[in-house]
PDB file of C-alpha atoms in Angstrom:
ATOM      1  CA  ALA Z   1     -15.133   8.668  -4.891  1.00 63.00           C
ATOM      2  CA  GLN Z   2     -13.811   5.785  -2.904  1.00 67.00           C
ATOM      3  CA  THR Z   3     -12.679   6.454   0.486  1.00 88.00           C
ATOM      4  CA  VAL Z   4     -11.285   4.205   3.478  1.00 94.00           C
ATOM      5  CA  THR Z   5     -11.930   5.342   7.025  1.00 94.00           C
ATOM      6  CA  GLN Z   6     -10.137   3.901  10.102  1.00 95.00           C
ATOM      7  CA  SER Z   7     -11.593   5.668  13.028  1.00 94.00           C
ATOM      8  CA  GLN Z   8      -9.060   4.294  15.797  1.00 95.00           C
ATOM      9  CA  PRO Z   9      -5.709   5.959  15.376  1.00 94.00           C
ATOM     10  CA  GLU Z  10      -4.335   3.792  18.239  1.00 96.00           C
ATOM     11  CA  MET Z  11      -5.304   0.710  19.896  1.00 97.00           C
ATOM     12  CA  SER Z  12      -3.812  -1.471  22.619  1.00 97.00           C
ATOM     13  CA  VAL Z  13      -4.154  -5.100  23.597  1.00 97.00           C
ATOM     14  CA  GLN Z  14      -2.963  -7.227  26.383  1.00 97.00           C
ATOM     15  CA  GLU Z  15      -0.808 -10.152  25.061  1.00 97.00           C
ATOM     16  CA  ALA Z  16      -2.846 -13.178  24.170  1.00 97.00           C
ATOM     17  CA  GLU Z  17      -6.204 -11.317  24.259  1.00 97.00           C
ATOM     18  CA  THR Z  18      -8.250 -10.445  21.330  1.00 97.00           C
ATOM     19  CA  VAL Z  19      -8.509  -6.944  19.576  1.00 98.00           C
ATOM     20  CA  THR Z  20     -10.786  -5.780  16.762  1.00 98.00           C
ATOM     21  CA  LEU Z  21      -9.692  -2.963  14.342  1.00 98.00           C
ATOM     22  CA  SER Z  22     -12.573  -1.068  12.617  1.00 97.00           C
ATOM     23  CA  CYS Z  23     -12.610   0.056   9.009  1.00 97.00           C
ATOM     24  CA  THR Z  24     -15.374   1.437   6.782  1.00 96.00           C
ATOM     25  CA  TYR Z  25     -15.262   2.299   3.126  1.00 95.00           C
ATOM     26  CA  ASP Z  26     -17.395   4.192   0.708  1.00 92.00           C
ATOM     27  CA  THR Z  27     -17.870   2.836  -2.934  1.00 87.00           C
ATOM     28  CA  SER Z  28     -20.344   2.698  -5.687  1.00 85.00           C
ATOM     29  CA  GLU Z  29     -18.616  -0.272  -7.160  1.00 83.00           C
ATOM     30  CA  SER Z  30     -20.090  -3.733  -6.977  1.00 80.00           C
ATOM     31  CA  ASP Z  31     -16.940  -5.691  -7.588  1.00 81.00           C
ATOM     32  CA  TYR Z  32     -13.916  -4.866  -5.432  1.00 87.00           C
ATOM     33  CA  TYR Z  33     -11.386  -6.336  -2.871  1.00 90.00           C
ATOM     34  CA  LEU Z  34     -10.603  -5.419   0.648  1.00 93.00           C
ATOM     35  CA  PHE Z  35      -7.322  -5.946   2.492  1.00 94.00           C
ATOM     36  CA  TRP Z  36      -5.662  -5.361   5.805  1.00 96.00           C
ATOM     37  CA  TYR Z  37      -1.885  -4.713   5.655  1.00 94.00           C
ATOM     38  CA  LYS Z  38       0.470  -4.618   8.477  1.00 95.00           C
ATOM     39  CA  GLN Z  39       3.301  -2.227   8.637  1.00 91.00           C
ATOM     40  CA  PRO Z  40       6.048  -2.800  11.176  1.00 90.00           C
ATOM     41  CA  PRO Z  41       8.698  -0.344  12.073  1.00 86.00           C
ATOM     42  CA  SER Z  42      10.736  -1.710   9.088  1.00 82.00           C
ATOM     43  CA  ARG Z  43       7.967   0.021   6.921  1.00 82.00           C
ATOM     44  CA  GLN Z  44       7.510  -3.162   4.802  1.00 85.00           C
ATOM     45  CA  MET Z  45       3.995  -3.536   3.828  1.00 88.00           C
ATOM     46  CA  ILE Z  46       2.811  -6.997   4.651  1.00 90.00           C
ATOM     47  CA  LEU Z  47      -0.486  -8.471   3.521  1.00 91.00           C
ATOM     48  CA  VAL Z  48      -2.357  -9.956   6.396  1.00 95.00           C
ATOM     49  CA  ILE Z  49      -5.603 -10.920   4.935  1.00 94.00           C
ATOM     50  CA  ARG Z  50      -7.851 -10.166   1.919  1.00 92.00           C
ATOM     51  CA  GLN Z  51     -11.629 -10.447   1.116  1.00 92.00           C
ATOM     52  CA  GLU Z  52     -13.408 -10.541  -2.159  1.00 89.00           C
ATOM     53  CA  ALA Z  53     -16.408  -8.395  -1.984  1.00 88.00           C
ATOM     54  CA  TYR Z  54     -18.581 -11.077  -3.931  1.00 86.00           C
ATOM     55  CA  LYS Z  55     -17.857 -13.621  -1.166  1.00 86.00           C
ATOM     56  CA  GLN Z  56     -20.217 -13.709   1.773  1.00 85.00           C
ATOM     57  CA  GLN Z  57     -17.977 -15.881   3.894  1.00 89.00           C
ATOM     58  CA  ASN Z  58     -15.518 -14.040   6.058  1.00 92.00           C
ATOM     59  CA  ALA Z  59     -11.934 -14.598   5.355  1.00 91.00           C
ATOM     60  CA  THR Z  60      -9.770 -16.110   8.042  1.00 91.00           C
ATOM     61  CA  GLU Z  61      -5.892 -16.638   8.345  1.00 91.00           C
ATOM     62  CA  ASN Z  62      -4.734 -18.320  11.298  1.00 94.00           C
ATOM     63  CA  ARG Z  63      -5.355 -15.810  14.104  1.00 96.00           C
ATOM     64  CA  PHE Z  64      -6.664 -13.179  11.856  1.00 97.00           C
ATOM     65  CA  SER Z  65     -10.254 -12.992  10.657  1.00 96.00           C
ATOM     66  CA  VAL Z  66     -12.432 -10.286   9.324  1.00 96.00           C
ATOM     67  CA  ASN Z  67     -16.053  -9.309   9.784  1.00 96.00           C
ATOM     68  CA  PHE Z  68     -17.216  -8.161   6.320  1.00 95.00           C
ATOM     69  CA  GLN Z  69     -20.602  -6.302   6.338  1.00 94.00           C
ATOM     70  CA  LYS Z  70     -21.086  -5.432   2.647  1.00 92.00           C
ATOM     71  CA  ALA Z  71     -24.334  -3.552   3.133  1.00 91.00           C
ATOM     72  CA  ALA Z  72     -22.887  -1.519   5.896  1.00 94.00           C
ATOM     73  CA  LYS Z  73     -19.451  -1.134   4.116  1.00 94.00           C
ATOM     74  CA  SER Z  74     -17.647  -2.326   7.064  1.00 95.00           C
ATOM     75  CA  PHE Z  75     -14.514  -4.409   7.152  1.00 96.00           C
ATOM     76  CA  SER Z  76     -13.171  -5.096  10.604  1.00 97.00           C
ATOM     77  CA  LEU Z  77     -10.082  -7.066  11.523  1.00 98.00           C
ATOM     78  CA  LYS Z  78     -10.069  -9.384  14.587  1.00 98.00           C
ATOM     79  CA  ILE Z  79      -6.593 -10.504  16.009  1.00 98.00           C
ATOM     80  CA  SER Z  80      -6.937 -13.378  18.459  1.00 97.00           C
ATOM     81  CA  ASP Z  81      -4.328 -14.573  20.901  1.00 97.00           C
ATOM     82  CA  SER Z  82      -2.400 -11.184  20.222  1.00 97.00           C
ATOM     83  CA  GLN Z  83       1.340 -11.650  20.197  1.00 97.00           C
ATOM     84  CA  LEU Z  84       4.104  -9.071  20.680  1.00 96.00           C
ATOM     85  CA  GLY Z  85       5.033  -9.456  17.024  1.00 95.00           C
ATOM     86  CA  ASP Z  86       1.537  -8.200  16.007  1.00 96.00           C
ATOM     87  CA  ALA Z  87       2.423  -4.574  17.206  1.00 96.00           C
ATOM     88  CA  ALA Z  88       2.537  -2.493  14.095  1.00 96.00           C
ATOM     89  CA  MET Z  89       0.445  -0.086  11.936  1.00 95.00           C
ATOM     90  CA  TYR Z  90      -2.414  -1.655  10.424  1.00 96.00           C
ATOM     91  CA  PHE Z  91      -3.904  -0.284   7.163  1.00 95.00           C
ATOM     92  CA  CYS Z  92      -7.279  -1.142   5.734  1.00 95.00           C
ATOM     93  CA  ALA Z  93      -7.238  -1.027   1.923  1.00 93.00           C
ATOM     94  CA  TYR Z  94      -9.805  -1.116  -0.867  1.00 90.00           C
ATOM     95  CA  LEU Z  95      -8.836  -2.179  -4.424  1.00 87.00           C
ATOM     96  CA  THR Z  96     -10.773  -1.554  -7.558  1.00 79.00           C
ATOM     97  CA  GLY Z  97      -9.292  -1.522 -11.018  1.00 73.00           C
ATOM     98  CA  ASN Z  98      -5.680  -0.772 -10.848  1.00 74.00           C
ATOM     99  CA  GLN Z  99      -5.675   1.336  -7.699  1.00 78.00           C
ATOM    100  CA  PHE Z 100      -5.432   0.754  -3.949  1.00 85.00           C
ATOM    101  CA  TYR Z 101      -7.102   3.284  -1.651  1.00 89.00           C
ATOM    102  CA  PHE Z 102      -5.710   3.054   1.898  1.00 92.00           C
ATOM    103  CA  GLY Z 103      -7.057   4.237   5.277  1.00 93.00           C
ATOM    104  CA  THR Z 104      -4.929   6.309   7.516  1.00 91.00           C
ATOM    105  CA  GLY Z 105      -4.024   3.319   9.652  1.00 93.00           C
ATOM    106  CA  THR Z 106      -4.328   2.143  13.235  1.00 96.00           C
ATOM    107  CA  SER Z 107      -1.242   1.903  15.478  1.00 96.00           C
ATOM    108  CA  LEU Z 108      -1.639  -1.370  17.621  1.00 97.00           C
ATOM    109  CA  THR Z 109       0.393  -1.850  20.772  1.00 97.00           C
ATOM    110  CA  VAL Z 110       0.588  -5.081  22.453  1.00 97.00           C
ATOM    111  CA  ILE Z 111       1.043  -5.058  26.188  1.00 97.00           C
ATOM    112  CA  PRO Z 112       3.143  -7.894  27.614  1.00 95.00           C
TER     113      PRO Z 112
ATOM    114  CA  ASN U   1      12.919 -15.742  -5.429  1.00 50.00           C
ATOM    115  CA  ALA U   2      13.641 -12.175  -4.909  1.00 68.00           C
ATOM    116  CA  GLY U   3      10.787  -9.840  -3.932  1.00 87.00           C
ATOM    117  CA  VAL U   4      10.288  -6.323  -5.176  1.00 92.00           C
ATOM    118  CA  MET U   5      13.478  -4.363  -4.549  1.00 94.00           C
ATOM    119  CA  GLN U   6      13.863  -0.598  -4.084  1.00 96.00           C
ATOM    120  CA  ASN U   7      16.899   1.483  -3.886  1.00 95.00           C
ATOM    121  CA  PRO U   8      18.077   3.424  -2.277  1.00 96.00           C
ATOM    122  CA  ARG U   9      16.263   2.698   1.030  1.00 94.00           C
ATOM    123  CA  HIS U  10      16.950   6.100   2.282  1.00 96.00           C
ATOM    124  CA  LEU U  11      17.793   9.139   0.166  1.00 97.00           C
ATOM    125  CA  VAL U  12      18.610  12.805   1.500  1.00 98.00           C
ATOM    126  CA  ARG U  13      18.377  15.615  -0.841  1.00 97.00           C
ATOM    127  CA  ARG U  14      18.542  19.324  -0.627  1.00 97.00           C
ATOM    128  CA  ARG U  15      15.875  21.788  -1.973  1.00 97.00           C
ATOM    129  CA  GLY U  16      16.136  22.026  -5.695  1.00 97.00           C
ATOM    130  CA  GLN U  17      17.946  18.818  -6.329  1.00 98.00           C
ATOM    131  CA  GLU U  18      16.659  15.715  -8.215  1.00 98.00           C
ATOM    132  CA  ALA U  19      15.603  12.483  -6.660  1.00 98.00           C
ATOM    133  CA  ARG U  20      15.672   9.240  -8.556  1.00 98.00           C
ATOM    134  CA  LEU U  21      14.022   6.156  -6.884  1.00 98.00           C
ATOM    135  CA  ARG U  22      14.405   2.826  -8.446  1.00 98.00           C
ATOM    136  CA  CYS U  23      12.239  -0.235  -8.427  1.00 97.00           C
ATOM    137  CA  SER U  24      12.967  -3.751  -9.501  1.00 96.00           C
ATOM    138  CA  PRO U  25       9.745  -5.771  -9.695  1.00 94.00           C
ATOM    139  CA  VAL U  26       9.345  -9.422  -8.825  1.00 91.00           C
ATOM    140  CA  LYS U  27      11.028 -11.440 -11.604  1.00 89.00           C
ATOM    141  CA  GLY U  28       8.380 -11.901 -14.408  1.00 85.00           C
ATOM    142  CA  HIS U  29       6.158  -9.094 -13.230  1.00 88.00           C
ATOM    143  CA  SER U  30       5.346  -6.719 -15.892  1.00 87.00           C
ATOM    144  CA  HIS U  31       3.360  -4.273 -14.109  1.00 90.00           C
ATOM    145  CA  VAL U  32       4.457  -1.648 -11.463  1.00 93.00           C
ATOM    146  CA  TYR U  33       2.750   0.671  -9.334  1.00 93.00           C
ATOM    147  CA  TRP U  34       4.185   3.689  -7.185  1.00 96.00           C
ATOM    148  CA  TYR U  35       2.596   4.833  -3.895  1.00 95.00           C
ATOM    149  CA  ARG U  36       3.521   7.645  -1.553  1.00 96.00           C
ATOM    150  CA  GLN U  37       3.123   7.532   2.096  1.00 93.00           C
ATOM    151  CA  LEU U  38       3.197  11.059   3.915  1.00 91.00           C
ATOM    152  CA  PRO U  39       3.811  11.041   7.578  1.00 84.00           C
ATOM    153  CA  GLU U  40       0.851   9.868   9.719  1.00 80.00           C
ATOM    154  CA  GLU U  41      -1.003   8.842   6.468  1.00 84.00           C
ATOM    155  CA  GLY U  42      -1.680   5.682   4.471  1.00 86.00           C
ATOM    156  CA  LEU U  43      -0.394   5.016   1.045  1.00 90.00           C
ATOM    157  CA  LYS U  44      -1.603   6.966  -1.924  1.00 92.00           C
ATOM    158  CA  PHE U  45      -1.644   5.726  -5.421  1.00 92.00           C
ATOM    159  CA  MET U  46       0.649   7.699  -7.849  1.00 95.00           C
ATOM    160  CA  VAL U  47       1.116   5.920 -11.031  1.00 95.00           C
ATOM    161  CA  TYR U  48       0.714   2.476 -12.739  1.00 93.00           C
ATOM    162  CA  LEU U  49       3.043   1.450 -15.418  1.00 93.00           C
ATOM    163  CA  GLN U  50       3.548  -1.492 -17.766  1.00 91.00           C
ATOM    164  CA  LYS U  51       6.797  -1.985 -19.725  1.00 90.00           C
ATOM    165  CA  GLU U  52       7.383   1.103 -21.682  1.00 90.00           C
ATOM    166  CA  ASN U  53       3.863   2.416 -21.069  1.00 93.00           C
ATOM    167  CA  ILE U  54       2.185   4.684 -18.424  1.00 94.00           C
ATOM    168  CA  ILE U  55      -1.291   3.229 -17.958  1.00 91.00           C
ATOM    169  CA  ASP U  56      -2.671   5.524 -15.215  1.00 91.00           C
ATOM    170  CA  GLU U  57      -0.872   8.563 -13.722  1.00 93.00           C
ATOM    171  CA  SER U  58      -3.995  10.069 -12.050  1.00 91.00           C
ATOM    172  CA  GLY U  59      -2.315  10.126  -8.858  1.00 92.00           C
ATOM    173  CA  MET U  60       0.948  11.899  -9.942  1.00 94.00           C
ATOM    174  CA  PRO U  61       1.461  15.529  -9.310  1.00 93.00           C
ATOM    175  CA  LYS U  62       1.331  17.340 -12.735  1.00 89.00           C
ATOM    176  CA  GLU U  63       4.842  19.058 -12.226  1.00 94.00           C
ATOM    177  CA  ARG U  64       8.205  17.824 -11.167  1.00 97.00           C
ATOM    178  CA  PHE U  65       7.217  14.214 -11.054  1.00 97.00           C
ATOM    179  CA  SER U  66       7.736  11.676 -13.704  1.00 97.00           C
ATOM    180  CA  ALA U  67       8.013   7.679 -13.956  1.00 97.00           C
ATOM    181  CA  GLU U  68       9.126   5.230 -16.439  1.00 96.00           C
ATOM    182  CA  PHE U  69       9.323   1.457 -16.720  1.00 96.00           C
ATOM    183  CA  PRO U  70      11.738   0.779 -19.658  1.00 93.00           C
ATOM    184  CA  LYS U  71      12.013  -2.450 -21.589  1.00 90.00           C
ATOM    185  CA  GLU U  72      15.002  -3.338 -19.738  1.00 91.00           C
ATOM    186  CA  GLY U  73      15.982  -2.213 -16.226  1.00 93.00           C
ATOM    187  CA  PRO U  74      14.262  -0.926 -13.210  1.00 95.00           C
ATOM    188  CA  SER U  75      11.184   1.406 -12.995  1.00 97.00           C
ATOM    189  CA  ILE U  76      12.336   4.953 -12.080  1.00 98.00           C
ATOM    190  CA  LEU U  77      10.300   7.496 -10.180  1.00 98.00           C
ATOM    191  CA  ARG U  78      12.022  11.002 -10.749  1.00 98.00           C
ATOM    192  CA  ILE U  79      11.379  13.881  -8.723  1.00 98.00           C
ATOM    193  CA  GLN U  80      12.844  17.245 -10.190  1.00 97.00           C
ATOM    194  CA  GLN U  81      13.592  20.250  -7.969  1.00 97.00           C
ATOM    195  CA  VAL U  82      12.455  18.659  -4.797  1.00 97.00           C
ATOM    196  CA  VAL U  83      10.775  20.681  -2.004  1.00 97.00           C
ATOM    197  CA  ARG U  84      10.292  19.882   1.667  1.00 95.00           C
ATOM    198  CA  GLY U  85       6.744  18.603   1.040  1.00 94.00           C
ATOM    199  CA  ASP U  86       8.116  15.769  -1.197  1.00 96.00           C
ATOM    200  CA  SER U  87       9.608  14.132   1.995  1.00 96.00           C
ATOM    201  CA  ALA U  88       7.828  10.886   2.309  1.00 96.00           C
ATOM    202  CA  ALA U  89       8.275   7.076   1.979  1.00 95.00           C
ATOM    203  CA  TYR U  90       7.624   5.944  -1.611  1.00 97.00           C
ATOM    204  CA  PHE U  91       6.612   2.414  -2.314  1.00 95.00           C
ATOM    205  CA  CYS U  92       6.687   0.441  -5.413  1.00 95.00           C
ATOM    206  CA  ALA U  93       4.531  -2.589  -5.866  1.00 92.00           C
ATOM    207  CA  SER U  94       4.493  -5.185  -8.821  1.00 91.00           C
ATOM    208  CA  SER U  95       1.984  -7.624 -10.061  1.00 86.00           C
ATOM    209  CA  PRO U  96       2.157 -10.252 -12.909  1.00 80.00           C
ATOM    210  CA  LEU U  97      -0.973  -9.230 -14.651  1.00 68.00           C
ATOM    211  CA  SER U  98      -3.157  -6.329 -15.184  1.00 58.00           C
ATOM    212  CA  GLN U  99      -5.814  -5.839 -12.370  1.00 53.00           C
ATOM    213  CA  GLY U 100      -9.317  -5.369 -13.671  1.00 50.00           C
ATOM    214  CA  ILE U 101     -11.911  -6.974 -11.603  1.00 44.00           C
ATOM    215  CA  SER U 102      -9.934 -10.300 -11.451  1.00 52.00           C
ATOM    216  CA  TYR U 103      -7.605  -9.746  -8.693  1.00 60.00           C
ATOM    217  CA  ASN U 104      -3.876 -10.220  -9.006  1.00 61.00           C
ATOM    218  CA  GLU U 105      -1.950  -9.362  -5.809  1.00 74.00           C
ATOM    219  CA  GLN U 106       0.411  -6.532  -5.586  1.00 82.00           C
ATOM    220  CA  PHE U 107       3.723  -7.311  -3.899  1.00 86.00           C
ATOM    221  CA  PHE U 108       5.118  -4.267  -2.152  1.00 90.00           C
ATOM    222  CA  GLY U 109       8.726  -3.341  -1.873  1.00 92.00           C
ATOM    223  CA  PRO U 110      10.295  -2.024   1.316  1.00 91.00           C
ATOM    224  CA  GLY U 111      10.153   1.615   0.235  1.00 94.00           C
ATOM    225  CA  THR U 112      12.440   4.331  -0.216  1.00 96.00           C
ATOM    226  CA  ARG U 113      12.351   7.230   2.413  1.00 95.00           C
ATOM    227  CA  LEU U 114      13.125  10.446   0.972  1.00 97.00           C
ATOM    228  CA  THR U 115      14.177  13.316   3.178  1.00 97.00           C
ATOM    229  CA  VAL U 116      14.304  16.833   1.719  1.00 97.00           C
ATOM    230  CA  LEU U 117      16.429  19.224   3.865  1.00 95.00           C
TER     231      LEU U 117
END
């Protein structure tokens, strides 16, 4: 069974600092995709970054980057130069076939 | 370009009533997915539909829940005889092509928050 675990229910970071959100997953598949979604209070699901499992190079999108460790089944998100607008729930997700599997989320607070 | 639209955004029902949630996918997308988010949890897959076909309903409760995606019009998630435990946010996503190993991004709608009194 595929599972996604986010062990940090809440995190906080000072504005302009860097924070890392953890995610581990369990799968027997060899081809899959990993994602980080942001859910602000509006509840809209916003794609932050995605990673193809067959790619060794870590994905980056501006201030957002991932540390993908396939053997360890780990997929952490690093947010650099944190901004107030980054405050939200962050969900790690795994996609195989037609189904997404989401973690339980990490609530990120950005302290001015 | 309009994204995925869901309505209503908020829906209040009393126990035993029916809830109908509508999802209009991105124009040109023929694949729709429904997810449910219970309080303090991540989204959980319910059902995957193509036009006039249910492809995968493995995440759908066996009773009271049904979904359709007709040839014309929006996809509908229908919950009959709602109970308090059905209170959740229901998200719809659409994609242009079937997702096997080749990735096609799912675009999420804003969700419908269902409250059962």
